[in-house]
PDB file of C-alpha atoms and ligand atoms in Angstrom:
ATOM      1  CA  MET L  11      -1.950 -16.478  -1.218  1.00  0.00           C
ATOM      2  CA  SER L  12      -3.559 -15.466  -4.474  1.00  0.00           C
ATOM      3  CA  ILE L  13      -2.576 -12.340  -6.369  1.00  0.00           C
ATOM      4  CA  SER L  14      -4.834 -10.529  -8.828  1.00  0.00           C
ATOM      5  CA  VAL L  15      -4.691  -7.211 -10.652  1.00  0.00           C
ATOM      6  CA  ILE L  16      -7.905  -5.205 -10.643  1.00  0.00           C
ATOM      7  CA  LEU L  17      -9.093  -1.856 -12.004  1.00  0.00           C
ATOM      8  CA  ALA L  18     -10.940  -0.099  -9.181  1.00  0.00           C
ATOM      9  CA  ASP L  19     -11.178   2.765  -6.723  1.00  0.00           C
ATOM     10  CA  ILE L  20      -9.476   1.277  -3.664  1.00  0.00           C
ATOM     11  CA  THR L  21     -11.797   3.179  -1.317  1.00  0.00           C
ATOM     12  CA  GLN L  22     -14.711   1.031  -2.540  1.00  0.00           C
ATOM     13  CA  LEU L  23     -13.154  -2.357  -1.730  1.00  0.00           C
ATOM     14  CA  ARG L  24     -14.619  -4.560   0.987  1.00  0.00           C
ATOM     15  CA  VAL L  25     -11.445  -6.301   2.176  1.00  0.00           C
ATOM     16  CA  ASP L  26      -9.765  -6.767   5.548  1.00  0.00           C
ATOM     17  CA  ALA L  27      -7.276  -4.001   4.781  1.00  0.00           C
ATOM     18  CA  ILE L  28      -6.543  -1.489   2.080  1.00  0.00           C
ATOM     19  CA  VAL L  29      -3.089   0.007   1.852  1.00  0.00           C
ATOM     20  CA  ASN L  30      -2.582   3.761   1.743  1.00  0.00           C
ATOM     21  CA  ALA L  31       0.350   5.288  -0.133  1.00  0.00           C
ATOM     22  CA  ALA L  32       0.934   7.943   2.492  1.00  0.00           C
ATOM     23  CA  ASN L  33       3.643  10.458   3.402  1.00  0.00           C
ATOM     24  CA  PRO L  34       5.639  10.333   6.668  1.00  0.00           C
ATOM     25  CA  THR L  35       3.273  12.685   8.542  1.00  0.00           C
ATOM     26  CA  LEU L  36       0.346  10.269   7.989  1.00  0.00           C
ATOM     27  CA  LEU L  37      -1.883  13.354   8.027  1.00  0.00           C
ATOM     28  CA  GLY L  38      -3.224  13.035   4.485  1.00  0.00           C
ATOM     29  CA  GLY L  39      -2.228  14.362   1.095  1.00  0.00           C
ATOM     30  CA  ALA L  40      -3.148  14.087  -2.562  1.00  0.00           C
ATOM     31  CA  GLY L  41      -3.752  11.016  -4.735  1.00  0.00           C
ATOM     32  CA  VAL L  42      -4.907   7.795  -3.117  1.00  0.00           C
ATOM     33  CA  ASP L  43      -4.062   9.197   0.345  1.00  0.00           C
ATOM     34  CA  GLY L  44      -6.541  12.059  -0.124  1.00  0.00           C
ATOM     35  CA  ALA L  45      -9.194   9.693  -1.489  1.00  0.00           C
ATOM     36  CA  ILE L  46      -8.833   7.302   1.467  1.00  0.00           C
ATOM     37  CA  HIS L  47      -9.016  10.094   4.052  1.00  0.00           C
ATOM     38  CA  ARG L  48     -12.088  11.630   2.357  1.00  0.00           C
ATOM     39  CA  ALA L  49     -13.877   8.282   2.237  1.00  0.00           C
ATOM     40  CA  ALA L  50     -12.895   7.178   5.769  1.00  0.00           C
ATOM     41  CA  GLY L  51     -13.817  10.481   7.409  1.00  0.00           C
ATOM     42  CA  GLN L  52     -12.343  12.688  10.128  1.00  0.00           C
ATOM     43  CA  ALA L  53     -11.932   9.706  12.488  1.00  0.00           C
ATOM     44  CA  LEU L  54      -9.127   8.357  10.310  1.00  0.00           C
ATOM     45  CA  LEU L  55      -7.206  11.615  10.553  1.00  0.00           C
ATOM     46  CA  ASP L  56      -7.704  11.611  14.333  1.00  0.00           C
ATOM     47  CA  ALA L  57      -6.424   7.999  14.545  1.00  0.00           C
ATOM     48  CA  CYS L  58      -3.381   8.871  12.455  1.00  0.00           C
ATOM     49  CA  ARG L  59      -2.633  11.932  14.548  1.00  0.00           C
ATOM     50  CA  ALA L  60      -2.748   9.715  17.654  1.00  0.00           C
ATOM     51  CA  LEU L  61       0.030   7.458  16.319  1.00  0.00           C
ATOM     52  CA  PRO L  62       3.382   8.175  17.965  1.00  0.00           C
ATOM     53  CA  GLU L  63       5.968  10.298  16.174  1.00  0.00           C
ATOM     54  CA  CYS L  64       9.422   8.735  15.759  1.00  0.00           C
ATOM     55  CA  ALA L  65      10.904  12.133  14.795  1.00  0.00           C
ATOM     56  CA  PRO L  66       9.258  15.549  14.669  1.00  0.00           C
ATOM     57  CA  GLY L  67       6.369  15.248  12.206  1.00  0.00           C
ATOM     58  CA  VAL L  68       7.290  11.655  11.260  1.00  0.00           C
ATOM     59  CA  ARG L  69       4.814   8.929  12.191  1.00  0.00           C
ATOM     60  CA  CYS L  70       5.970   6.483   9.526  1.00  0.00           C
ATOM     61  CA  PRO L  71       9.393   6.623   7.847  1.00  0.00           C
ATOM     62  CA  PRO L  72       9.709   5.451   4.211  1.00  0.00           C
ATOM     63  CA  GLY L  73       9.582   1.661   3.908  1.00  0.00           C
ATOM     64  CA  GLU L  74       7.589   1.178   7.130  1.00  0.00           C
ATOM     65  CA  ALA L  75       3.866   0.629   7.746  1.00  0.00           C
ATOM     66  CA  ARG L  76       1.245   1.471  10.381  1.00  0.00           C
ATOM     67  CA  ILE L  77      -2.317   0.192  10.846  1.00  0.00           C
ATOM     68  CA  THR L  78      -5.551   1.965  11.808  1.00  0.00           C
ATOM     69  CA  PRO L  79      -9.226   1.059  11.586  1.00  0.00           C
ATOM     70  CA  GLY L  80     -11.012   1.813   8.309  1.00  0.00           C
ATOM     71  CA  PHE L  81     -13.805   3.860   9.943  1.00  0.00           C
ATOM     72  CA  ALA L  82     -16.348   4.809   7.225  1.00  0.00           C
ATOM     73  CA  LEU L  83     -14.608   2.734   4.548  1.00  0.00           C
ATOM     74  CA  PRO L  84     -15.964  -0.664   3.494  1.00  0.00           C
ATOM     75  CA  ALA L  85     -12.462  -1.988   4.337  1.00  0.00           C
ATOM     76  CA  ARG L  86     -12.003  -2.921   8.004  1.00  0.00           C
ATOM     77  CA  HIS L  87      -8.500  -1.488   8.287  1.00  0.00           C
ATOM     78  CA  VAL L  88      -6.119   0.888   6.572  1.00  0.00           C
ATOM     79  CA  ILE L  89      -2.440  -0.007   6.450  1.00  0.00           C
ATOM     80  CA  HIS L  90      -0.496   3.184   5.853  1.00  0.00           C
ATOM     81  CA  THR L  91       2.866   2.856   4.227  1.00  0.00           C
ATOM     82  CA  VAL L  92       5.305   5.401   2.847  1.00  0.00           C
ATOM     83  CA  GLY L  93       6.910   4.522  -0.440  1.00  0.00           C
ATOM     84  CA  PRO L  94      10.232   5.880  -1.691  1.00  0.00           C
ATOM     85  CA  ILE L  95      10.443   9.050  -3.754  1.00  0.00           C
ATOM     86  CA  TRP L  96      12.018   8.119  -7.101  1.00  0.00           C
ATOM     87  CA  HIS L  97      15.485   9.631  -7.501  1.00  0.00           C
ATOM     88  CA  GLY L  98      16.645   7.555 -10.461  1.00  0.00           C
ATOM     89  CA  GLY L  99      16.627   4.111  -8.884  1.00  0.00           C
ATOM     90  CA  SER L 100      20.104   3.935  -7.346  1.00  0.00           C
ATOM     91  CA  HIS L 101      19.188   5.511  -4.016  1.00  0.00           C
ATOM     92  CA  GLY L 102      17.700   2.460  -2.363  1.00  0.00           C
ATOM     93  CA  GLU L 103      14.268   2.866  -3.949  1.00  0.00           C
ATOM     94  CA  PRO L 104      13.662  -0.835  -4.787  1.00  0.00           C
ATOM     95  CA  ALA L 105      14.588  -1.986  -1.259  1.00  0.00           C
ATOM     96  CA  LEU L 106      12.332   0.623   0.330  1.00  0.00           C
ATOM     97  CA  LEU L 107       9.442  -0.291  -1.949  1.00  0.00           C
ATOM     98  CA  GLU L 108       9.911  -3.997  -1.173  1.00  0.00           C
ATOM     99  CA  SER L 109       9.905  -3.138   2.512  1.00  0.00           C
ATOM    100  CA  CYS L 110       6.513  -1.380   2.121  1.00  0.00           C
ATOM    101  CA  TYR L 111       4.929  -4.570   0.756  1.00  0.00           C
ATOM    102  CA  ARG L 112       6.556  -6.807   3.368  1.00  0.00           C
ATOM    103  CA  GLY L 113       5.657  -4.451   6.230  1.00  0.00           C
ATOM    104  CA  ALA L 114       2.032  -4.265   5.167  1.00  0.00           C
ATOM    105  CA  LEU L 115       1.737  -8.060   4.996  1.00  0.00           C
ATOM    106  CA  GLN L 116       3.436  -8.411   8.361  1.00  0.00           C
ATOM    107  CA  LEU L 117       0.791  -6.158   9.970  1.00  0.00           C
ATOM    108  CA  LEU L 118      -1.953  -8.090   8.171  1.00  0.00           C
ATOM    109  CA  ARG L 119      -0.682 -11.390   9.553  1.00  0.00           C
ATOM    110  CA  ALA L 120      -0.170  -9.966  13.042  1.00  0.00           C
ATOM    111  CA  ARG L 121      -3.888  -9.121  13.106  1.00  0.00           C
ATOM    112  CA  ARG L 122      -4.797 -12.519  11.624  1.00  0.00           C
ATOM    113  CA  LEU L 123      -6.398 -10.836   8.619  1.00  0.00           C
ATOM    114  CA  SER L 124      -6.415 -12.444   5.214  1.00  0.00           C
ATOM    115  CA  SER L 125      -7.405 -10.055   2.414  1.00  0.00           C
ATOM    116  CA  ILE L 126      -5.553  -6.931   1.349  1.00  0.00           C
ATOM    117  CA  ALA L 127      -5.587  -4.480  -1.549  1.00  0.00           C
ATOM    118  CA  PHE L 128      -2.554  -2.406  -2.550  1.00  0.00           C
ATOM    119  CA  PRO L 129      -2.516   0.712  -4.698  1.00  0.00           C
ATOM    120  CA  ALA L 130       0.501   1.321  -6.942  1.00  0.00           C
ATOM    121  CA  ILE L 131       2.660   2.636  -4.083  1.00  0.00           C
ATOM    122  CA  SER L 132       5.041   5.438  -5.173  1.00  0.00           C
ATOM    123  CA  CYS L 133       3.760   5.420  -8.785  1.00  0.00           C
ATOM    124  CA  GLY L 134       1.965   8.784  -8.619  1.00  0.00           C
ATOM    125  CA  VAL L 135       3.328  11.900  -6.918  1.00  0.00           C
ATOM    126  CA  TYR L 136       6.485  10.003  -5.847  1.00  0.00           C
ATOM    127  CA  GLY L 137       7.380   9.266  -9.491  1.00  0.00           C
ATOM    128  CA  TYR L 138       8.433   5.589  -9.388  1.00  0.00           C
ATOM    129  CA  PRO L 139       8.242   4.173 -12.951  1.00  0.00           C
ATOM    130  CA  ALA L 140       5.214   1.884 -12.970  1.00  0.00           C
ATOM    131  CA  ALA L 141       6.766  -1.097 -14.747  1.00  0.00           C
ATOM    132  CA  LEU L 142       9.711  -1.130 -12.329  1.00  0.00           C
ATOM    133  CA  ALA L 143       7.450  -0.766  -9.286  1.00  0.00           C
ATOM    134  CA  ALA L 144       5.205  -3.569 -10.521  1.00  0.00           C
ATOM    135  CA  GLU L 145       8.230  -5.842 -10.916  1.00  0.00           C
ATOM    136  CA  VAL L 146       9.309  -5.206  -7.303  1.00  0.00           C
ATOM    137  CA  ALA L 147       5.761  -5.647  -5.999  1.00  0.00           C
ATOM    138  CA  VAL L 148       5.108  -8.916  -7.808  1.00  0.00           C
ATOM    139  CA  ALA L 149       8.506 -10.425  -6.927  1.00  0.00           C
ATOM    140  CA  THR L 150       8.066  -9.498  -3.259  1.00  0.00           C
ATOM    141  CA  LEU L 151       4.525 -10.839  -3.104  1.00  0.00           C
ATOM    142  CA  HIS L 152       5.521 -14.085  -4.785  1.00  0.00           C
ATOM    143  CA  ASP L 153       8.277 -14.503  -2.227  1.00  0.00           C
ATOM    144  CA  GLU L 154       5.770 -13.955   0.598  1.00  0.00           C
ATOM    145  CA  LEU L 155       3.412 -16.390  -1.116  1.00  0.00           C
ATOM    146  CA  THR L 156       5.861 -19.217  -0.748  1.00  0.00           C
ATOM    147  CA  ARG L 157       5.681 -18.820   3.050  1.00  0.00           C
ATOM    148  CA  PHE L 158       2.099 -17.660   3.724  1.00  0.00           C
ATOM    149  CA  ALA L 159      -0.528 -19.518   1.793  1.00  0.00           C
ATOM    150  CA  SER L 160      -3.795 -18.059   2.999  1.00  0.00           C
ATOM    151  CA  ILE L 161      -3.707 -14.403   1.980  1.00  0.00           C
ATOM    152  CA  ASP L 162      -5.607 -12.821  -0.913  1.00  0.00           C
ATOM    153  CA  VAL L 163      -3.855  -9.865  -2.491  1.00  0.00           C
ATOM    154  CA  GLN L 164      -5.452  -7.456  -4.926  1.00  0.00           C
ATOM    155  CA  LEU L 165      -3.213  -5.057  -6.818  1.00  0.00           C
ATOM    156  CA  CYS L 166      -5.586  -2.160  -7.357  1.00  0.00           C
ATOM    157  CA  CYS L 167      -4.922   0.006 -10.403  1.00  0.00           C
ATOM    158  CA  PHE L 168      -6.707   3.260 -11.074  1.00  0.00           C
ATOM    159  CA  SER L 169      -6.348   3.466 -14.886  1.00  0.00           C
ATOM    160  CA  GLU L 170      -6.427   1.081 -17.835  1.00  0.00           C
ATOM    161  CA  THR L 171      -2.788   1.916 -18.558  1.00  0.00           C
ATOM    162  CA  MET L 172      -1.659   0.984 -15.047  1.00  0.00           C
ATOM    163  CA  HIS L 173      -3.812  -2.122 -15.113  1.00  0.00           C
ATOM    164  CA  ALA L 174      -2.075  -3.307 -18.307  1.00  0.00           C
ATOM    165  CA  ILE L 175       1.393  -2.657 -16.857  1.00  0.00           C
ATOM    166  CA  TRP L 176       0.661  -4.507 -13.595  1.00  0.00           C
ATOM    167  CA  GLN L 177      -1.073  -7.407 -15.318  1.00  0.00           C
ATOM    168  CA  GLN L 178       1.956  -7.794 -17.572  1.00  0.00           C
ATOM    169  CA  ALA L 179       4.278  -7.879 -14.549  1.00  0.00           C
ATOM    170  CA  LEU L 180       2.112 -10.515 -12.884  1.00  0.00           C
ATOM    171  CA  ASN L 181       1.987 -12.622 -16.057  1.00  0.00           C
ATOM    172  CA  ALA L 182       5.772 -12.418 -16.442  1.00  0.00           C
ATOM    173  CA  ALA L 183       6.516 -13.523 -12.885  1.00  0.00           C
TER     174      ALA L 183
HETATM  175  N1  AR6 K   4      -7.777   4.008  -5.883  1.00  0.00           N
HETATM  176  C1  AR6 K   4      -6.700   3.320  -6.364  1.00  0.00           C
HETATM  177  N2  AR6 K   4      -5.578   3.929  -6.813  1.00  0.00           N
HETATM  178  C2  AR6 K   4      -5.548   5.282  -6.783  1.00  0.00           C
HETATM  179  C3  AR6 K   4      -6.622   6.071  -6.289  1.00  0.00           C
HETATM  180  C4  AR6 K   4      -7.781   5.375  -5.836  1.00  0.00           C
HETATM  181  N3  AR6 K   4      -8.849   6.021  -5.365  1.00  0.00           N
HETATM  182  N4  AR6 K   4      -6.281   7.384  -6.402  1.00  0.00           N
HETATM  183  C5  AR6 K   4      -5.044   7.420  -6.938  1.00  0.00           C
HETATM  184  N5  AR6 K   4      -4.608   6.152  -7.174  1.00  0.00           N
HETATM  185  P1  AR6 K   4      -0.126   8.551  -5.276  1.00  0.00           P
HETATM  186  P2  AR6 K   4       2.581   8.024  -4.228  1.00  0.00           P
HETATM  187  C6  AR6 K   4      -3.325   5.715  -7.759  1.00  0.00           C
HETATM  188  O1  AR6 K   4       0.336   9.838  -5.859  1.00  0.00           O
HETATM  189  O2  AR6 K   4       3.167   8.106  -5.598  1.00  0.00           O
HETATM  190  C7  AR6 K   4       0.217  11.766  -1.523  1.00  0.00           C
HETATM  191  O3  AR6 K   4       0.087  13.157  -1.546  1.00  0.00           O
HETATM  192  C8  AR6 K   4      -2.566   6.712  -8.604  1.00  0.00           C
HETATM  193  O4  AR6 K   4      -3.138   6.797  -9.898  1.00  0.00           O
HETATM  194  O5  AR6 K   4      -1.419   8.533  -4.553  1.00  0.00           O
HETATM  195  O6  AR6 K   4       3.007   6.911  -3.324  1.00  0.00           O
HETATM  196  C9  AR6 K   4       0.821  11.257  -0.229  1.00  0.00           C
HETATM  197  O7  AR6 K   4       0.405  12.017   0.885  1.00  0.00           O
HETATM  198  C10 AR6 K   4      -1.176   6.092  -8.600  1.00  0.00           C
HETATM  199  O8  AR6 K   4      -1.102   5.071  -9.615  1.00  0.00           O
HETATM  200  O9  AR6 K   4       0.970   7.964  -4.223  1.00  0.00           O
HETATM  201  C11 AR6 K   4       2.287  11.383  -0.485  1.00  0.00           C
HETATM  202  O10 AR6 K   4       2.740  12.704  -0.254  1.00  0.00           O
HETATM  203  C12 AR6 K   4      -1.072   5.411  -7.235  1.00  0.00           C
HETATM  204  O11 AR6 K   4      -2.415   5.422  -6.702  1.00  0.00           O
HETATM  205  C13 AR6 K   4       2.416  11.071  -1.951  1.00  0.00           C
HETATM  206  O12 AR6 K   4       1.155  11.401  -2.529  1.00  0.00           O
HETATM  207  C14 AR6 K   4      -0.162   6.085  -6.241  1.00  0.00           C
HETATM  208  O13 AR6 K   4      -0.166   7.489  -6.457  1.00  0.00           O
HETATM  209  C15 AR6 K   4       2.650   9.610  -2.184  1.00  0.00           C
HETATM  210  O14 AR6 K   4       2.900   9.406  -3.553  1.00  0.00           O
END
């Protein structure tokens, strides 16, 4: 598994799967979620709506992941995950964030796919401090790397500032 930090719009990436930082409804929202749904088209919303609910209005609880096709995206699949909302860091946020990364990779492996791009899950609307999120992401991915050698991971940042923070976390690991 190789890990790189890139500065890009995740909707433009031609990889096996891009990850969406979604909310539990999986019916779209702002930020990267909105961008992915706009670029993938109505078929993505229909596919998400068809996923079973595990509670009223909940298709994916925080820390879990679901997979759909990518439809009009260059990426073949979208792995939807729901990051934690930041409440100061002592409410299980790191464990939930770690679980998002592990769950996404588990779905990738189950489909025998090998390239994946992650946005900075929880670092926008959900308010997770970027440097802390990057630390969790990189540590989790390195742990996965020791067991699964053949996966390419891109950590996709949407601003120069985020790119610098994530690159620093990767360099420090
Ligand atoms: N490509 C890559 N990264 C992006 C893109 C893009 N096109 N657009 C935004 N980002 P956020 P969250 C970055 O808020 O914090 C939604 O409404 C963005 O700059 O998208 O997990 C959902 O429906 C930030 O660094 O996700 C949920 O309700 C990162 O993606 C809620 O927001 C994540 O920001 C989820 O919040």
